[in-house]
mmCIF file of C-alpha atoms and ligand atoms in Angstrom:
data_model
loop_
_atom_site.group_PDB
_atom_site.id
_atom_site.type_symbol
_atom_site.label_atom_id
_atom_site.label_comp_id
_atom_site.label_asym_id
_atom_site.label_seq_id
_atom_site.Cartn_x
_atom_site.Cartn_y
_atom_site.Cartn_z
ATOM 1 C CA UNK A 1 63.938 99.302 112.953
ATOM 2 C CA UNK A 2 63.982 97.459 109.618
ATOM 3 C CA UNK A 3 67.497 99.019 108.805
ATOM 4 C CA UNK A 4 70.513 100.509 109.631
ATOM 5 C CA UNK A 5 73.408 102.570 107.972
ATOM 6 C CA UNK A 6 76.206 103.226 109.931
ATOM 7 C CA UNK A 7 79.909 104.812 109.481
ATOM 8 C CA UNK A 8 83.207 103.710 110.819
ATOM 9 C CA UNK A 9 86.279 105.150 110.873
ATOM 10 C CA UNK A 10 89.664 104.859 109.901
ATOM 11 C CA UNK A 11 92.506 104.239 112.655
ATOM 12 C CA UNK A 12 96.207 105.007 112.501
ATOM 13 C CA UNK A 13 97.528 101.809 114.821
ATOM 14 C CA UNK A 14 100.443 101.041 116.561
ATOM 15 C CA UNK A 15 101.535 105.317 116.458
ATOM 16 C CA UNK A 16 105.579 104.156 116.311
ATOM 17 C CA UNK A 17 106.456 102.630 119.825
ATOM 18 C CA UNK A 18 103.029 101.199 120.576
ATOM 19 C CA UNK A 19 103.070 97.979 118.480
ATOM 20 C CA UNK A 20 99.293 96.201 118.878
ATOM 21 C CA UNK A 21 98.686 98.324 121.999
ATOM 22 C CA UNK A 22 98.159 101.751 120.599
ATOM 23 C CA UNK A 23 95.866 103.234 118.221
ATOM 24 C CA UNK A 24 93.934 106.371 117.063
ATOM 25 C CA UNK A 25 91.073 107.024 115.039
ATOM 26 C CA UNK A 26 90.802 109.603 112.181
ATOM 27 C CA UNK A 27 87.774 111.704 110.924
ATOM 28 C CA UNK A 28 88.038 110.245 107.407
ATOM 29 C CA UNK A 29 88.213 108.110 105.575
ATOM 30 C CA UNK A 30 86.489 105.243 106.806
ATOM 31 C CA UNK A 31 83.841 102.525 105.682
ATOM 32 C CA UNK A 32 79.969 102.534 105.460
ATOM 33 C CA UNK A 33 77.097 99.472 105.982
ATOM 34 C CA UNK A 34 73.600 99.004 105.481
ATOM 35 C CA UNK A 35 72.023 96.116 106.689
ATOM 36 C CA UNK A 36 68.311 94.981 105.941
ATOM 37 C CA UNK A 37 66.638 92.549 108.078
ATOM 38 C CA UNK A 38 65.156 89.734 105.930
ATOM 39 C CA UNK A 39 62.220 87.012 106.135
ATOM 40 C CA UNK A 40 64.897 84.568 105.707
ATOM 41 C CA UNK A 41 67.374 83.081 108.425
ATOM 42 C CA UNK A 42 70.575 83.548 106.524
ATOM 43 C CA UNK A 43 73.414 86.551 106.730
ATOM 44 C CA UNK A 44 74.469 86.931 102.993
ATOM 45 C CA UNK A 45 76.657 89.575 101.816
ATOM 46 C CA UNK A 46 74.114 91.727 98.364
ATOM 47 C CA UNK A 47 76.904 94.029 97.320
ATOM 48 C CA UNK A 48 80.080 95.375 98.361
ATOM 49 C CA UNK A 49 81.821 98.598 96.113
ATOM 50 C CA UNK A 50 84.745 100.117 96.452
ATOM 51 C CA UNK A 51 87.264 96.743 97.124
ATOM 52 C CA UNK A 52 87.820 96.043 92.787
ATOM 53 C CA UNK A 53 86.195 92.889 93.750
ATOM 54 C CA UNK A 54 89.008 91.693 96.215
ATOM 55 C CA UNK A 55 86.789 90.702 99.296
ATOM 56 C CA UNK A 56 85.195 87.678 99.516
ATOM 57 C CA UNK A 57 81.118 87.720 99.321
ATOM 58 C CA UNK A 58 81.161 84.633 101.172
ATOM 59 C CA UNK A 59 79.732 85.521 104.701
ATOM 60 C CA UNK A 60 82.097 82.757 106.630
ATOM 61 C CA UNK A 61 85.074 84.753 104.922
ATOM 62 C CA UNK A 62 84.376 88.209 105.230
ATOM 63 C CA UNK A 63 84.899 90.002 107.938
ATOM 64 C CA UNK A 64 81.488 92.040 108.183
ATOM 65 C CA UNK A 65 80.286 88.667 108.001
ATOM 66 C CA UNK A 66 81.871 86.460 110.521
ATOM 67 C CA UNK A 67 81.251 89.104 113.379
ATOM 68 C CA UNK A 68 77.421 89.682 112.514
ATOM 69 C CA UNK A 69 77.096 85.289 112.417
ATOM 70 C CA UNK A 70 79.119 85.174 115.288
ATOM 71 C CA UNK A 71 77.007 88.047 117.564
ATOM 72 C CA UNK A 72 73.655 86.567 116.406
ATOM 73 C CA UNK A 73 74.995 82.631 116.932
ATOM 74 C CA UNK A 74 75.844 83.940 120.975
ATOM 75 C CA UNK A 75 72.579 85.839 121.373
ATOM 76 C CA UNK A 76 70.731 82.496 119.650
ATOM 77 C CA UNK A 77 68.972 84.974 117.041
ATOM 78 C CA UNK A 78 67.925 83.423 114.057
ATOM 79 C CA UNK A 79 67.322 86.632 112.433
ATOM 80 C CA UNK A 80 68.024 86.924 108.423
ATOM 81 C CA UNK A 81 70.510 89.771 107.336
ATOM 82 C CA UNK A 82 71.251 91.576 104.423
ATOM 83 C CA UNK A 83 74.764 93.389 104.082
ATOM 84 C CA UNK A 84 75.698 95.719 102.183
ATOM 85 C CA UNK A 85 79.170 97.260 102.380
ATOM 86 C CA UNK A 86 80.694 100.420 101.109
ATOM 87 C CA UNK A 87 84.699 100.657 101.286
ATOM 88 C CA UNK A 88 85.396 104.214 101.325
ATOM 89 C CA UNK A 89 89.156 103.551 101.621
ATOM 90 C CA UNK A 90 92.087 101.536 100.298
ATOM 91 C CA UNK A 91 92.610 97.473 101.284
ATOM 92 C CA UNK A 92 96.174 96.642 102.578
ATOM 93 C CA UNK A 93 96.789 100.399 103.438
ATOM 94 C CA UNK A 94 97.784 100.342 106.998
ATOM 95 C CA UNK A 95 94.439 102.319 107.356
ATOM 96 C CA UNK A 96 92.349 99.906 109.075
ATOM 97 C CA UNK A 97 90.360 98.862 106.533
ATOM 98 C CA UNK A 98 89.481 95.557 107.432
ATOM 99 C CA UNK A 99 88.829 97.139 111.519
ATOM 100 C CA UNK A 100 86.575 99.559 110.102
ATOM 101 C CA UNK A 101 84.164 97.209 108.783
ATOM 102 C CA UNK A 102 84.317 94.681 111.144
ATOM 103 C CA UNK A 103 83.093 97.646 113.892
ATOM 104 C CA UNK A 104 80.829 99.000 111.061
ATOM 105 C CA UNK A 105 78.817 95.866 110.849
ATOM 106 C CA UNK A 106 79.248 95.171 115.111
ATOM 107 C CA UNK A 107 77.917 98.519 115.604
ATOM 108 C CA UNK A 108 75.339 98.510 113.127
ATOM 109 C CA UNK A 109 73.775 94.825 113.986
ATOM 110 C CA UNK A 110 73.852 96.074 117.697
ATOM 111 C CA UNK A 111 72.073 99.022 117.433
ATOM 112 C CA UNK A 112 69.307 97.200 114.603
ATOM 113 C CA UNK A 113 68.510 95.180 117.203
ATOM 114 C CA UNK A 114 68.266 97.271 120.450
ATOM 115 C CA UNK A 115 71.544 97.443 121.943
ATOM 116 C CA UNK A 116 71.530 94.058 123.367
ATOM 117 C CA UNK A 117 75.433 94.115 124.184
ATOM 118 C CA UNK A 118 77.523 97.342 125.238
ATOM 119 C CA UNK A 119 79.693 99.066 123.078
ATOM 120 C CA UNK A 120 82.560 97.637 125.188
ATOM 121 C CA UNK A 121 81.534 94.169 125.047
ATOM 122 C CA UNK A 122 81.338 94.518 121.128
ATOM 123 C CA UNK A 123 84.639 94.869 120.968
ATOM 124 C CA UNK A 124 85.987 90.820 120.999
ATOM 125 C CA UNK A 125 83.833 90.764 117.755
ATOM 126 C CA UNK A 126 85.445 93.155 115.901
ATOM 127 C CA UNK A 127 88.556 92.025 116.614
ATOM 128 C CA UNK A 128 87.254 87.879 115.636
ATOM 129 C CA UNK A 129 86.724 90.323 112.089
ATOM 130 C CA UNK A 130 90.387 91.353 112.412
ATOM 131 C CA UNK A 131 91.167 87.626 113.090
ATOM 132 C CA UNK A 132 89.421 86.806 109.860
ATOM 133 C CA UNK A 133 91.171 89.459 108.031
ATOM 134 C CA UNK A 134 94.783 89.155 109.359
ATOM 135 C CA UNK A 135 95.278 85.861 110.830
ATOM 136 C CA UNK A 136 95.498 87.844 114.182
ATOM 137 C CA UNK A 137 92.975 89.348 116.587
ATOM 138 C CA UNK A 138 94.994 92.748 117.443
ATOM 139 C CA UNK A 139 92.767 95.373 118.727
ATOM 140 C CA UNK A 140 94.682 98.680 117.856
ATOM 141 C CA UNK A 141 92.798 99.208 114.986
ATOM 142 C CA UNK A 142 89.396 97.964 115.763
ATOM 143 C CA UNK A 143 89.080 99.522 119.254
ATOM 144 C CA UNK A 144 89.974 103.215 118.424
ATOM 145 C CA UNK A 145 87.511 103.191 115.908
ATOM 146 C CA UNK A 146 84.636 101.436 117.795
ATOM 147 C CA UNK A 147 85.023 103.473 120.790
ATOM 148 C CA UNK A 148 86.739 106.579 119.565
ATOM 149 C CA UNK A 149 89.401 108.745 120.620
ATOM 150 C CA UNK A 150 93.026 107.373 121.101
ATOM 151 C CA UNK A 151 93.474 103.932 122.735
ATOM 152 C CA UNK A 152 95.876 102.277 124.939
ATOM 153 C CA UNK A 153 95.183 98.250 125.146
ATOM 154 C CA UNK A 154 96.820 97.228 128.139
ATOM 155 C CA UNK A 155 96.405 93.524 128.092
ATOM 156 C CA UNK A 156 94.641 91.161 125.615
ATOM 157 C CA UNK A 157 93.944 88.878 128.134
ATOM 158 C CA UNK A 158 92.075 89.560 129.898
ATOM 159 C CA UNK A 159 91.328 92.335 127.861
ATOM 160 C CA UNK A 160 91.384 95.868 129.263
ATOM 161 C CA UNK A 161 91.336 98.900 127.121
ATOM 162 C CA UNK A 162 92.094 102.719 128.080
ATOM 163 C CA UNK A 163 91.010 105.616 126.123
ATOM 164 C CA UNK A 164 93.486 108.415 126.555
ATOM 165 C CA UNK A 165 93.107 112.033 126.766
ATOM 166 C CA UNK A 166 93.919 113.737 124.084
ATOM 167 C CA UNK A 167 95.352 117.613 123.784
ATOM 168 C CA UNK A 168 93.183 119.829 121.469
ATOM 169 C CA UNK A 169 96.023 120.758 119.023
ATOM 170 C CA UNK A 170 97.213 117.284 118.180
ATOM 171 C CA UNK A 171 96.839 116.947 114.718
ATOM 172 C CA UNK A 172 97.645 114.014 112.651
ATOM 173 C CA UNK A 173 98.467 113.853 109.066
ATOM 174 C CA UNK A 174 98.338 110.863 107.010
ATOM 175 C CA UNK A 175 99.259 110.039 103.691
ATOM 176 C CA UNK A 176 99.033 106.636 101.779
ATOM 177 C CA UNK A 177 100.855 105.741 98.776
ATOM 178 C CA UNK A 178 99.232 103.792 96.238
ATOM 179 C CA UNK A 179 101.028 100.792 97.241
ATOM 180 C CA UNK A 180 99.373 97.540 99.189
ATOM 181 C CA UNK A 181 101.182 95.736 101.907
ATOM 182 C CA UNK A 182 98.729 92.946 103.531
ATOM 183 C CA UNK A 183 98.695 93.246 106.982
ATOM 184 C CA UNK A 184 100.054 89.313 107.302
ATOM 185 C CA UNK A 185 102.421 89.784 105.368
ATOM 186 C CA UNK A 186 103.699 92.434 107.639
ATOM 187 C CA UNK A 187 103.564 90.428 110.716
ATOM 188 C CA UNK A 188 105.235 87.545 109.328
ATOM 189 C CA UNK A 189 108.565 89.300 108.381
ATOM 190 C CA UNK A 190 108.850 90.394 111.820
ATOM 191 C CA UNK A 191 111.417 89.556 114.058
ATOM 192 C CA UNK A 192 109.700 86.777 116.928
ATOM 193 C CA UNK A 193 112.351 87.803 119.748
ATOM 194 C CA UNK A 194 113.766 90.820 120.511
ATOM 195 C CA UNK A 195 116.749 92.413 122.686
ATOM 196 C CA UNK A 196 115.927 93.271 125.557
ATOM 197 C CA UNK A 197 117.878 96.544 125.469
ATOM 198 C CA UNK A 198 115.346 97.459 122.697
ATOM 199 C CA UNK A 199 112.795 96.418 125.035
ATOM 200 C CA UNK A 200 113.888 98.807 127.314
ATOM 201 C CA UNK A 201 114.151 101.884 125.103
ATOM 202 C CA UNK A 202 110.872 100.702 123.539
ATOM 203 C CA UNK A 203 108.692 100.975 126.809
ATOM 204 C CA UNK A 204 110.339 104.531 127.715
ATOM 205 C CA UNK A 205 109.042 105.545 124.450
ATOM 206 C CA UNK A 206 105.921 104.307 125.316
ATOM 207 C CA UNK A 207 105.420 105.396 128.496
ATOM 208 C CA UNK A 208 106.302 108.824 127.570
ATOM 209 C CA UNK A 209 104.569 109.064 125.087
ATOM 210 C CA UNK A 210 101.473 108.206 127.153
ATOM 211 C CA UNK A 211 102.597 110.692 129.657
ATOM 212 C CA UNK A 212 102.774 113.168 126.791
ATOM 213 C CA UNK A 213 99.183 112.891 126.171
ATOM 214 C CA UNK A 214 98.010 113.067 130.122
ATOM 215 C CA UNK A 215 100.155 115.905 130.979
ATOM 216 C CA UNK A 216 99.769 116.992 128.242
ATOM 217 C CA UNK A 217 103.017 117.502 126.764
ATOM 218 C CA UNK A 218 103.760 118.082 123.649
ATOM 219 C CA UNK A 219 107.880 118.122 123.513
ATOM 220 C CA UNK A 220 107.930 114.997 125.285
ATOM 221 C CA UNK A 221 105.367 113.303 123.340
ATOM 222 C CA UNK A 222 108.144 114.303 120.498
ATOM 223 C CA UNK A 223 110.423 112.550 121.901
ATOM 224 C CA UNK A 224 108.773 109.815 122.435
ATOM 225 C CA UNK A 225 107.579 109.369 118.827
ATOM 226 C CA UNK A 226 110.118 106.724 118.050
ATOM 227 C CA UNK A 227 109.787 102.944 117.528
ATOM 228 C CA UNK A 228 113.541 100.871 117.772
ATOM 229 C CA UNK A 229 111.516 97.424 116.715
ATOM 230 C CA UNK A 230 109.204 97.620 114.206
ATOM 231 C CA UNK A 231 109.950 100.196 112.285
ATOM 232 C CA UNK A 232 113.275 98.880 110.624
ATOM 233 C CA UNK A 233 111.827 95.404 109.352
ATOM 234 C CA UNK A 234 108.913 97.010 107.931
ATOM 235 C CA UNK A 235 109.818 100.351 106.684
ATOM 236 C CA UNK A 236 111.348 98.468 103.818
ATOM 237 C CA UNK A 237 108.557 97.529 102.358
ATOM 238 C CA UNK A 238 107.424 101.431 101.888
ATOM 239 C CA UNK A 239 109.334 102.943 98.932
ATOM 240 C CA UNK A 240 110.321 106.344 99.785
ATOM 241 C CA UNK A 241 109.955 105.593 104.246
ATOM 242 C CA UNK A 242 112.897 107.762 104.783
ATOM 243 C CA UNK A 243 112.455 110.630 102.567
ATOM 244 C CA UNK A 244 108.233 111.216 103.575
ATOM 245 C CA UNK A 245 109.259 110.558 107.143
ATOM 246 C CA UNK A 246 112.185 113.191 106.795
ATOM 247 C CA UNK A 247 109.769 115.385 104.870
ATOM 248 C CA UNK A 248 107.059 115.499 107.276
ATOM 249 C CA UNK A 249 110.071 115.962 110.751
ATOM 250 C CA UNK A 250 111.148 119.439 108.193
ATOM 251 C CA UNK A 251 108.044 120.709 108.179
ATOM 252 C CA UNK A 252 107.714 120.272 111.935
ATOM 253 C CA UNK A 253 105.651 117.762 113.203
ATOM 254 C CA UNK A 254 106.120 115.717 116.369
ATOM 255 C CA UNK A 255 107.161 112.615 115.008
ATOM 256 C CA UNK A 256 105.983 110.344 112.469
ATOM 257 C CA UNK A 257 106.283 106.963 111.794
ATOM 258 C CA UNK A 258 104.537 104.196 109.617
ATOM 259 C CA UNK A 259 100.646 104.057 109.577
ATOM 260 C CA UNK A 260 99.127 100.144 111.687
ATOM 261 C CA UNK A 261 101.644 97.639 109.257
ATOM 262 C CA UNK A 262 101.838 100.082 106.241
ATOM 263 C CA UNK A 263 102.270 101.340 103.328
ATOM 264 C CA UNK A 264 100.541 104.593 105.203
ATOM 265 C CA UNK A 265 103.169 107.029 106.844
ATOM 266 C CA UNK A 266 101.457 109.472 109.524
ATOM 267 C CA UNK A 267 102.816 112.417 111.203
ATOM 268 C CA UNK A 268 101.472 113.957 114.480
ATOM 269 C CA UNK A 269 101.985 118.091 114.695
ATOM 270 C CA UNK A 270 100.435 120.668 117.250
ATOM 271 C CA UNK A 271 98.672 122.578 114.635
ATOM 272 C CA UNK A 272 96.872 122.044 111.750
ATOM 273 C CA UNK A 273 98.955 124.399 109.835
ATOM 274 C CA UNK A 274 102.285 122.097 110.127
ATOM 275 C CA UNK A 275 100.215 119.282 109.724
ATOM 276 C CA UNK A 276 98.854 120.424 106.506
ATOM 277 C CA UNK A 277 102.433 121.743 105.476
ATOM 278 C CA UNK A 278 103.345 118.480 106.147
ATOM 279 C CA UNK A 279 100.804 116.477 103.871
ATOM 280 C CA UNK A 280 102.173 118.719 100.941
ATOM 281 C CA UNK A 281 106.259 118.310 101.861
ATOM 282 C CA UNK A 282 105.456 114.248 102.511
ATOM 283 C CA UNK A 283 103.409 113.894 99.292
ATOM 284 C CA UNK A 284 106.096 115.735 97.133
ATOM 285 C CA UNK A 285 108.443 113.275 97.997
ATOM 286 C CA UNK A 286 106.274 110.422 96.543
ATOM 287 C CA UNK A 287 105.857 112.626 93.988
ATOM 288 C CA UNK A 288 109.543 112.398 93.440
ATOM 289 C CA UNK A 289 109.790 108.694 93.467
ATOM 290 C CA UNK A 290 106.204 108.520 90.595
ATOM 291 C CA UNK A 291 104.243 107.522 93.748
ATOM 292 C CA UNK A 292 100.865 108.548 93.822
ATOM 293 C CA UNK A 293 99.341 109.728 97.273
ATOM 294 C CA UNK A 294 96.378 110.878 99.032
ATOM 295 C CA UNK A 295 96.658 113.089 102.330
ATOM 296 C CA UNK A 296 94.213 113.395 105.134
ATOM 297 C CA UNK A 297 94.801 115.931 107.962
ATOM 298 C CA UNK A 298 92.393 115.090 110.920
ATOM 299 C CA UNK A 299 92.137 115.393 114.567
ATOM 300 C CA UNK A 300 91.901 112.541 116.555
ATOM 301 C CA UNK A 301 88.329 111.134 116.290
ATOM 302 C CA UNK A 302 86.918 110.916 119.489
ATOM 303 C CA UNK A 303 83.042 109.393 118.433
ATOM 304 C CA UNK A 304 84.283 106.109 116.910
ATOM 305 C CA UNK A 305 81.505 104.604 114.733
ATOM 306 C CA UNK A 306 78.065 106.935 113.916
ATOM 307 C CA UNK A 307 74.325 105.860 112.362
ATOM 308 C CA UNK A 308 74.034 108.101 109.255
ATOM 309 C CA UNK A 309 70.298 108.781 108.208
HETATM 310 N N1 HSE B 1 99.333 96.333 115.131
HETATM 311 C C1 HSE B 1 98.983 95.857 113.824
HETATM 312 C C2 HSE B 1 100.262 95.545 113.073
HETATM 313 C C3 HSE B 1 98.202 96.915 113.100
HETATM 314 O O1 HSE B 1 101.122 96.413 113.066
HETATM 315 O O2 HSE B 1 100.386 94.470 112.502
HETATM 316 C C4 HSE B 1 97.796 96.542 111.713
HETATM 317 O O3 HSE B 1 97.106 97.613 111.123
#
């Protein structure tokens, strides 16, 4: 194989309670890579589209190319790549932009040269691309959308990931308003200690919510949808948190919280018909505040990452 186009999706992370240890991906949007093997030794970045020329073409910088140097540099192959990347979704949404390339170009330079590494053990590279990116290696973005499905990341070290089951009605709407909050940013206003009463409410929100999705049951995965730590710091950075949020809990979904570390608000329902009812009631109330939005209404994705011809 000379080259290689490949998808990756988007991921809604931290799903309220689950703060770097939960994530789902979406069916769209997401990002899109070809690479070209060259005659030369380098990795250089040709063209990238769809970022108004805001990420760096520097290979060392960019987070398509630090994972591809890094996974050649451990596998000592001095094989020359082209990259080309195609953002097919907003930077500093809360989308997982930056995870979604890092796992389109780990994907795609695996499978160009022959699988030589498992789809599990890709995973530390994407998330050196979310290191790149963010300043921090979380994985609730990157490992929903290189392994599909909804994700629970136990520990980061050593790491051990979990995909959970997931009920066919879940539905998840998402909408992101065309505001940017950089995902630093985000983790640096947060709080570095917390009560441990919040603690404690916190991981019966999370456990239930997990149990919600084995059981499955959808009341108590309702009641679970609720995050006491996170979610006041950095909801006031999205204009208009309480009103969408509000909008999309009238129409009847689940729950809904803020999308990874924002600006996008998502909303689980069990049917597609709320959740759609939801995109409209969530993006009127943007509308109300002059905020542009665009919805997506997906199930949860459970392929990950896919070689498009
Ligand atoms: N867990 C990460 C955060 C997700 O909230 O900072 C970023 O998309």
């Amino acid at each position: 194989m000379e080259s290689i186009k490949v998808f990756a999706p988007a991921t809604v992370a931290n799903v309220t309670c689950g703060f770097d240890i939960l994530g789902f991906a979406i069916d769209e949007p997401g990002d899109e890579i070809i690479l070209r093997k060259t005659d030369s030794k380098e990795v250089i970045i040709s063209k990238i589209t769809g970022d108004d020329g805001k990420l760096p073409h520097d290979a060392d910088k960019n987070t398509c190319g630090v994972v591809i140097r890094k996974f050649l540099k451990d596998l000592q192959i001095d094989q020359g790549i082209d990259i080309e990347l195609h953002k097919m979704m907003p930077l500093g949404s809360g989308l997982g932009s930056s995870a979604a390339s890092s796992v389109a170009a780990i994907f795609a330079i695996n499978e160009l040269l022959g699988q030589p590494k498992t789809i599990d053990e890709l995973l530390p590279y994407a998330m050196e691309g979310e290191r790149a990116a963010s300043g921090a290696a979380h994985a609730d973005n990157v490992a929903p959308s290189l392994l599909g499905g909804f994700v629970l990341i136990r520990s980061y070290d050593p790491l051990d990931t979990i995909k959970l089951p997931v009920p066919n009605n879940l539905y998840a709407t998402i909408i992101h308003p065309q505001i940017e909050v950089k995902t630093k940013d985000a983790r640096e206003i947060l709080r570095k200690e917390i009560q441990f009463r919040d603690s404690v409410k916190q991981s019966g929100n999370v456990a239930g919510l997990i149990a919600g999705l084995l059981l499955p049951d959808m009341q108590l995965l309702s009641r679970s949808l609720h995050d006491h730590i996170v979610e006041p710091i950095r909801s006031i950075l999205i204009p208009g948190y309480d009103e969408v949020k509000s909008a999309a809990l009238g129409k009847g979904a689940l729950g809904a919280g803020i999308s990874g570390s924002g600006p996008s608000i998502f909303a689980l329902s069990d049917s597609k018909t709320i959740a759609e009812n939801c995109g409209e009631e969530m993006s009127k109330a943007f509308a109300s505040l002059e905020i542009e939005s665009e919805v997506y209404v997906s199930q949860v994705n459970t392929n990950g990452p896919k070689i498009i011809n």
